[in-house]
PDB file of C-alpha atoms in Angstrom:
ATOM      1  CA  MET A   1      -9.003  -6.259  30.169  1.00 51.00           C
ATOM      2  CA  MET A   2     -10.990  -8.472  27.788  1.00 55.00           C
ATOM      3  CA  GLU A   3     -14.145  -6.381  28.280  1.00 60.00           C
ATOM      4  CA  GLU A   4     -12.209  -3.221  27.413  1.00 56.00           C
ATOM      5  CA  SER A   5     -10.821  -4.935  24.332  1.00 56.00           C
ATOM      6  CA  LYS A   6     -14.308  -6.006  23.260  1.00 62.00           C
ATOM      7  CA  ARG A   7     -15.676  -2.474  23.664  1.00 63.00           C
ATOM      8  CA  GLY A   8     -12.749  -1.023  21.732  1.00 67.00           C
ATOM      9  CA  PHE A   9     -13.153  -3.647  19.030  1.00 76.00           C
ATOM     10  CA  LYS A  10     -16.490  -2.221  17.838  1.00 75.00           C
ATOM     11  CA  LYS A  11     -14.776   0.609  15.957  1.00 77.00           C
ATOM     12  CA  TYR A  12     -12.727  -1.978  14.062  1.00 82.00           C
ATOM     13  CA  THR A  13     -15.824  -3.793  12.810  1.00 83.00           C
ATOM     14  CA  LYS A  14     -17.179  -0.480  11.525  1.00 81.00           C
ATOM     15  CA  ARG A  15     -13.928   0.135   9.646  1.00 86.00           C
ATOM     16  CA  ALA A  16     -14.043  -3.471   8.402  1.00 91.00           C
ATOM     17  CA  ALA A  17     -17.192  -2.724   6.385  1.00 87.00           C
ATOM     18  CA  GLU A  18     -15.377   0.144   4.631  1.00 89.00           C
ATOM     19  CA  ILE A  19     -12.368  -2.057   3.892  1.00 91.00           C
ATOM     20  CA  LEU A  20     -14.501  -4.923   2.571  1.00 90.00           C
ATOM     21  CA  ALA A  21     -16.025  -2.558  -0.005  1.00 90.00           C
ATOM     22  CA  ASP A  22     -12.620  -2.101  -1.655  1.00 91.00           C
ATOM     23  CA  ASN A  23     -10.709  -5.159  -2.896  1.00 90.00           C
ATOM     24  CA  ALA A  24      -7.409  -3.257  -2.953  1.00 92.00           C
ATOM     25  CA  ARG A  25      -7.811  -2.366   0.730  1.00 93.00           C
ATOM     26  CA  VAL A  26      -8.704  -5.974   1.564  1.00 93.00           C
ATOM     27  CA  GLN A  27      -5.619  -7.178  -0.256  1.00 93.00           C
ATOM     28  CA  SER A  28      -3.493  -4.621   1.576  1.00 93.00           C
ATOM     29  CA  LEU A  29      -4.942  -5.696   4.937  1.00 92.00           C
ATOM     30  CA  THR A  30      -4.294  -9.391   4.329  1.00 93.00           C
ATOM     31  CA  HIS A  31      -0.719  -8.690   3.195  1.00 93.00           C
ATOM     32  CA  GLN A  32      -0.066  -6.478   6.220  1.00 93.00           C
ATOM     33  CA  ALA A  33      -1.491  -9.080   8.598  1.00 93.00           C
ATOM     34  CA  THR A  34       0.619 -11.844   7.053  1.00 92.00           C
ATOM     35  CA  ASP A  35       3.797  -9.763   7.063  1.00 91.00           C
ATOM     36  CA  TYR A  36       3.271  -8.569  10.632  1.00 88.00           C
ATOM     37  CA  LEU A  37       2.531 -12.087  11.817  1.00 89.00           C
ATOM     38  CA  LYS A  38       5.700 -13.395  10.192  1.00 89.00           C
ATOM     39  CA  SER A  39       7.738 -10.717  11.943  1.00 83.00           C
ATOM     40  CA  ILE A  40       6.466 -11.595  15.422  1.00 81.00           C
ATOM     41  CA  VAL A  41       6.306 -15.378  15.265  1.00 80.00           C
ATOM     42  CA  GLU A  42       9.710 -16.113  13.812  1.00 72.00           C
ATOM     43  CA  ASN A  43      11.232 -18.865  15.926  1.00 64.00           C
ATOM     44  CA  ASN A  44       8.447 -18.586  18.501  1.00 76.00           C
ATOM     45  CA  ASP A  45       6.607 -21.888  18.861  1.00 76.00           C
ATOM     46  CA  LYS A  46       4.539 -20.463  21.723  1.00 82.00           C
ATOM     47  CA  LEU A  47       2.554 -18.402  19.226  1.00 85.00           C
ATOM     48  CA  LYS A  48       1.861 -21.263  16.775  1.00 86.00           C
ATOM     49  CA  ASP A  49      -1.822 -21.635  17.726  1.00 89.00           C
ATOM     50  CA  PHE A  50      -2.297 -17.883  17.441  1.00 89.00           C
ATOM     51  CA  SER A  51      -0.501 -17.705  14.089  1.00 90.00           C
ATOM     52  CA  ASP A  52      -2.592 -20.606  12.760  1.00 93.00           C
ATOM     53  CA  LYS A  53      -5.746 -18.672  13.651  1.00 94.00           C
ATOM     54  CA  VAL A  54      -4.536 -15.488  11.953  1.00 94.00           C
ATOM     55  CA  TYR A  55      -3.476 -17.365   8.809  1.00 95.00           C
ATOM     56  CA  THR A  56      -6.879 -19.073   8.684  1.00 95.00           C
ATOM     57  CA  MET A  57      -8.602 -15.696   9.024  1.00 96.00           C
ATOM     58  CA  VAL A  58      -6.499 -14.280   6.197  1.00 95.00           C
ATOM     59  CA  ARG A  59      -7.381 -17.241   3.949  1.00 95.00           C
ATOM     60  CA  MET A  60     -11.069 -16.870   4.835  1.00 95.00           C
ATOM     61  CA  VAL A  61     -11.155 -13.204   3.861  1.00 95.00           C
ATOM     62  CA  LYS A  62      -9.164 -13.768   0.656  1.00 94.00           C
ATOM     63  CA  SER A  63     -11.371 -16.670  -0.414  1.00 93.00           C
ATOM     64  CA  GLN A  64     -14.552 -14.692   0.194  1.00 92.00           C
ATOM     65  CA  VAL A  65     -13.346 -11.568  -1.596  1.00 89.00           C
ATOM     66  CA  THR A  66     -12.093 -13.507  -4.632  1.00 91.00           C
ATOM     67  CA  GLY A  67     -15.432 -15.288  -4.874  1.00 92.00           C
ATOM     68  CA  GLU A  68     -13.959 -18.733  -4.309  1.00 92.00           C
ATOM     69  CA  TYR A  69     -15.867 -19.216  -1.060  1.00 92.00           C
ATOM     70  CA  THR A  70     -19.179 -17.397  -0.917  1.00 90.00           C
ATOM     71  CA  VAL A  71     -21.065 -18.935   1.997  1.00 91.00           C
ATOM     72  CA  PHE A  72     -19.297 -16.949   4.683  1.00 89.00           C
ATOM     73  CA  PRO A  73     -21.908 -14.900   6.611  1.00 93.00           C
ATOM     74  CA  TRP A  74     -21.435 -11.128   6.310  1.00 92.00           C
ATOM     75  CA  LYS A  75     -21.336 -10.686  10.105  1.00 93.00           C
ATOM     76  CA  SER A  76     -18.564 -13.271  10.440  1.00 94.00           C
ATOM     77  CA  LEU A  77     -16.632 -11.703   7.573  1.00 94.00           C
ATOM     78  CA  MET A  78     -16.842  -8.308   9.297  1.00 93.00           C
ATOM     79  CA  LEU A  79     -15.681  -9.788  12.615  1.00 94.00           C
ATOM     80  CA  VAL A  80     -12.713 -11.533  10.999  1.00 95.00           C
ATOM     81  CA  THR A  81     -11.752  -8.432   9.029  1.00 95.00           C
ATOM     82  CA  GLY A  82     -12.079  -6.343  12.189  1.00 92.00           C
ATOM     83  CA  ALA A  83      -9.855  -8.797  14.070  1.00 92.00           C
ATOM     84  CA  LEU A  84      -7.188  -8.598  11.360  1.00 94.00           C
ATOM     85  CA  LEU A  85      -7.398  -4.808  11.406  1.00 91.00           C
ATOM     86  CA  TYR A  86      -7.071  -4.782  15.201  1.00 88.00           C
ATOM     87  CA  PHE A  87      -4.101  -7.130  14.953  1.00 88.00           C
ATOM     88  CA  ILE A  88      -2.135  -4.906  12.562  1.00 86.00           C
ATOM     89  CA  THR A  89      -2.908  -1.681  14.434  1.00 83.00           C
ATOM     90  CA  PRO A  90       0.123  -0.985  16.639  1.00 79.00           C
ATOM     91  CA  THR A  91      -1.657   1.491  18.921  1.00 73.00           C
ATOM     92  CA  ASP A  92      -4.692  -0.452  20.068  1.00 69.00           C
ATOM     93  CA  LEU A  93      -5.684  -1.015  23.717  1.00 68.00           C
ATOM     94  CA  ILE A  94      -2.188  -2.220  24.642  1.00 69.00           C
ATOM     95  CA  PRO A  95       0.392  -0.775  22.235  1.00 68.00           C
ATOM     96  CA  ASP A  96       2.263  -3.535  20.402  1.00 67.00           C
ATOM     97  CA  PHE A  97       5.655  -1.936  20.996  1.00 66.00           C
ATOM     98  CA  LEU A  98       5.442  -2.807  24.712  1.00 69.00           C
ATOM     99  CA  PRO A  99       7.587  -5.914  25.208  1.00 64.00           C
ATOM    100  CA  VAL A 100       5.775  -9.109  26.180  1.00 68.00           C
ATOM    101  CA  ILE A 101       2.364  -7.578  26.979  1.00 76.00           C
ATOM    102  CA  GLY A 102       1.918  -5.637  23.729  1.00 75.00           C
ATOM    103  CA  LEU A 103       0.333  -8.572  21.898  1.00 80.00           C
ATOM    104  CA  THR A 104      -1.914  -9.821  24.694  1.00 83.00           C
ATOM    105  CA  ASP A 105      -4.942  -7.820  23.575  1.00 83.00           C
ATOM    106  CA  ASP A 106      -4.362  -8.790  19.928  1.00 85.00           C
ATOM    107  CA  ILE A 107      -4.209 -12.454  20.876  1.00 85.00           C
ATOM    108  CA  ALA A 108      -7.326 -12.091  23.042  1.00 87.00           C
ATOM    109  CA  ILE A 109      -9.312 -10.465  20.208  1.00 88.00           C
ATOM    110  CA  VAL A 110      -8.207 -13.006  17.573  1.00 91.00           C
ATOM    111  CA  VAL A 111      -8.996 -15.969  19.833  1.00 93.00           C
ATOM    112  CA  TRP A 112     -12.338 -14.451  20.902  1.00 92.00           C
ATOM    113  CA  ILE A 113     -13.457 -13.849  17.305  1.00 94.00           C
ATOM    114  CA  PHE A 114     -12.113 -17.196  16.095  1.00 95.00           C
ATOM    115  CA  ASP A 115     -14.005 -19.025  18.849  1.00 95.00           C
ATOM    116  CA  SER A 116     -17.190 -17.002  18.302  1.00 95.00           C
ATOM    117  CA  ILE A 117     -17.362 -18.065  14.640  1.00 96.00           C
ATOM    118  CA  LYS A 118     -16.062 -21.574  15.176  1.00 96.00           C
ATOM    119  CA  GLU A 119     -18.832 -23.154  13.093  1.00 96.00           C
ATOM    120  CA  ASP A 120     -18.027 -20.874  10.138  1.00 96.00           C
ATOM    121  CA  VAL A 121     -14.327 -21.679  10.536  1.00 96.00           C
ATOM    122  CA  GLU A 122     -15.029 -25.408  10.515  1.00 95.00           C
ATOM    123  CA  LEU A 123     -17.190 -25.103   7.375  1.00 95.00           C
ATOM    124  CA  PHE A 124     -14.478 -23.069   5.675  1.00 95.00           C
ATOM    125  CA  GLU A 125     -11.740 -25.538   6.620  1.00 94.00           C
ATOM    126  CA  THR A 126     -13.879 -28.430   5.362  1.00 94.00           C
ATOM    127  CA  TRP A 127     -14.379 -26.591   2.069  1.00 93.00           C
ATOM    128  CA  GLU A 128     -10.684 -25.713   1.907  1.00 92.00           C
ATOM    129  CA  ASN A 129      -9.725 -29.368   2.349  1.00 91.00           C
ATOM    130  CA  THR A 130     -11.883 -30.355  -0.630  1.00 89.00           C
ATOM    131  CA  ILE A 131     -10.256 -27.973  -3.103  1.00 81.00           C
ATOM    132  CA  GLU A 132      -8.506 -29.782  -5.915  1.00 66.00           C
ATOM    133  CA  VAL A 133      -4.977 -28.478  -6.187  1.00 60.00           C
ATOM    134  CA  LYS A 134      -3.571 -28.705  -9.695  1.00 52.00           C
ATOM    135  CA  PRO A 135       0.131 -29.408 -10.072  1.00 53.00           C
ATOM    136  CA  ILE A 136       2.138 -26.369 -11.199  1.00 52.00           C
ATOM    137  CA  ASN A 137       3.728 -28.305 -14.073  1.00 52.00           C
ATOM    138  CA  GLU A 138       0.415 -29.589 -15.410  1.00 47.00           C
ATOM    139  CA  SER A 139       0.514 -29.244 -19.186  1.00 45.00           C
ATOM    140  CA  LYS A 140      -2.265 -27.502 -21.057  1.00 46.00           C
ATOM    141  CA  GLU A 141      -2.884 -29.968 -23.843  1.00 47.00           C
ATOM    142  CA  ALA A 142      -5.898 -29.637 -26.088  1.00 41.00           C
TER     143      ALA A 142
END
């Protein structure tokens, strides 16, 4: 099944390039991925590792598109965007509406892509951990 998923995934990377050219479409994709993930992982600790990977991918794409993080290789960005697109598509190799097995191909694709760009993920997470977070109530005194 994984080989079929990989072959089918190629069309998603092609669509990813189109999406990445339009910030509104990127924003829509990241919102859809986050919302869909929330709907399937509610009260399901078994999917925590998977959800962590998807949330990291969403943050990676958002940070790249906003210009906050610009060292993400284009190929990796396309793979991550393709994985998010595959994840939100309900009629992929195994339709998501099929109970229990519907998410297996989505999980396989996300884990495969996440593992294949592990070095980029680690660099991103290191960068992310160095960001200075300003308190919300910080006053703007001159």
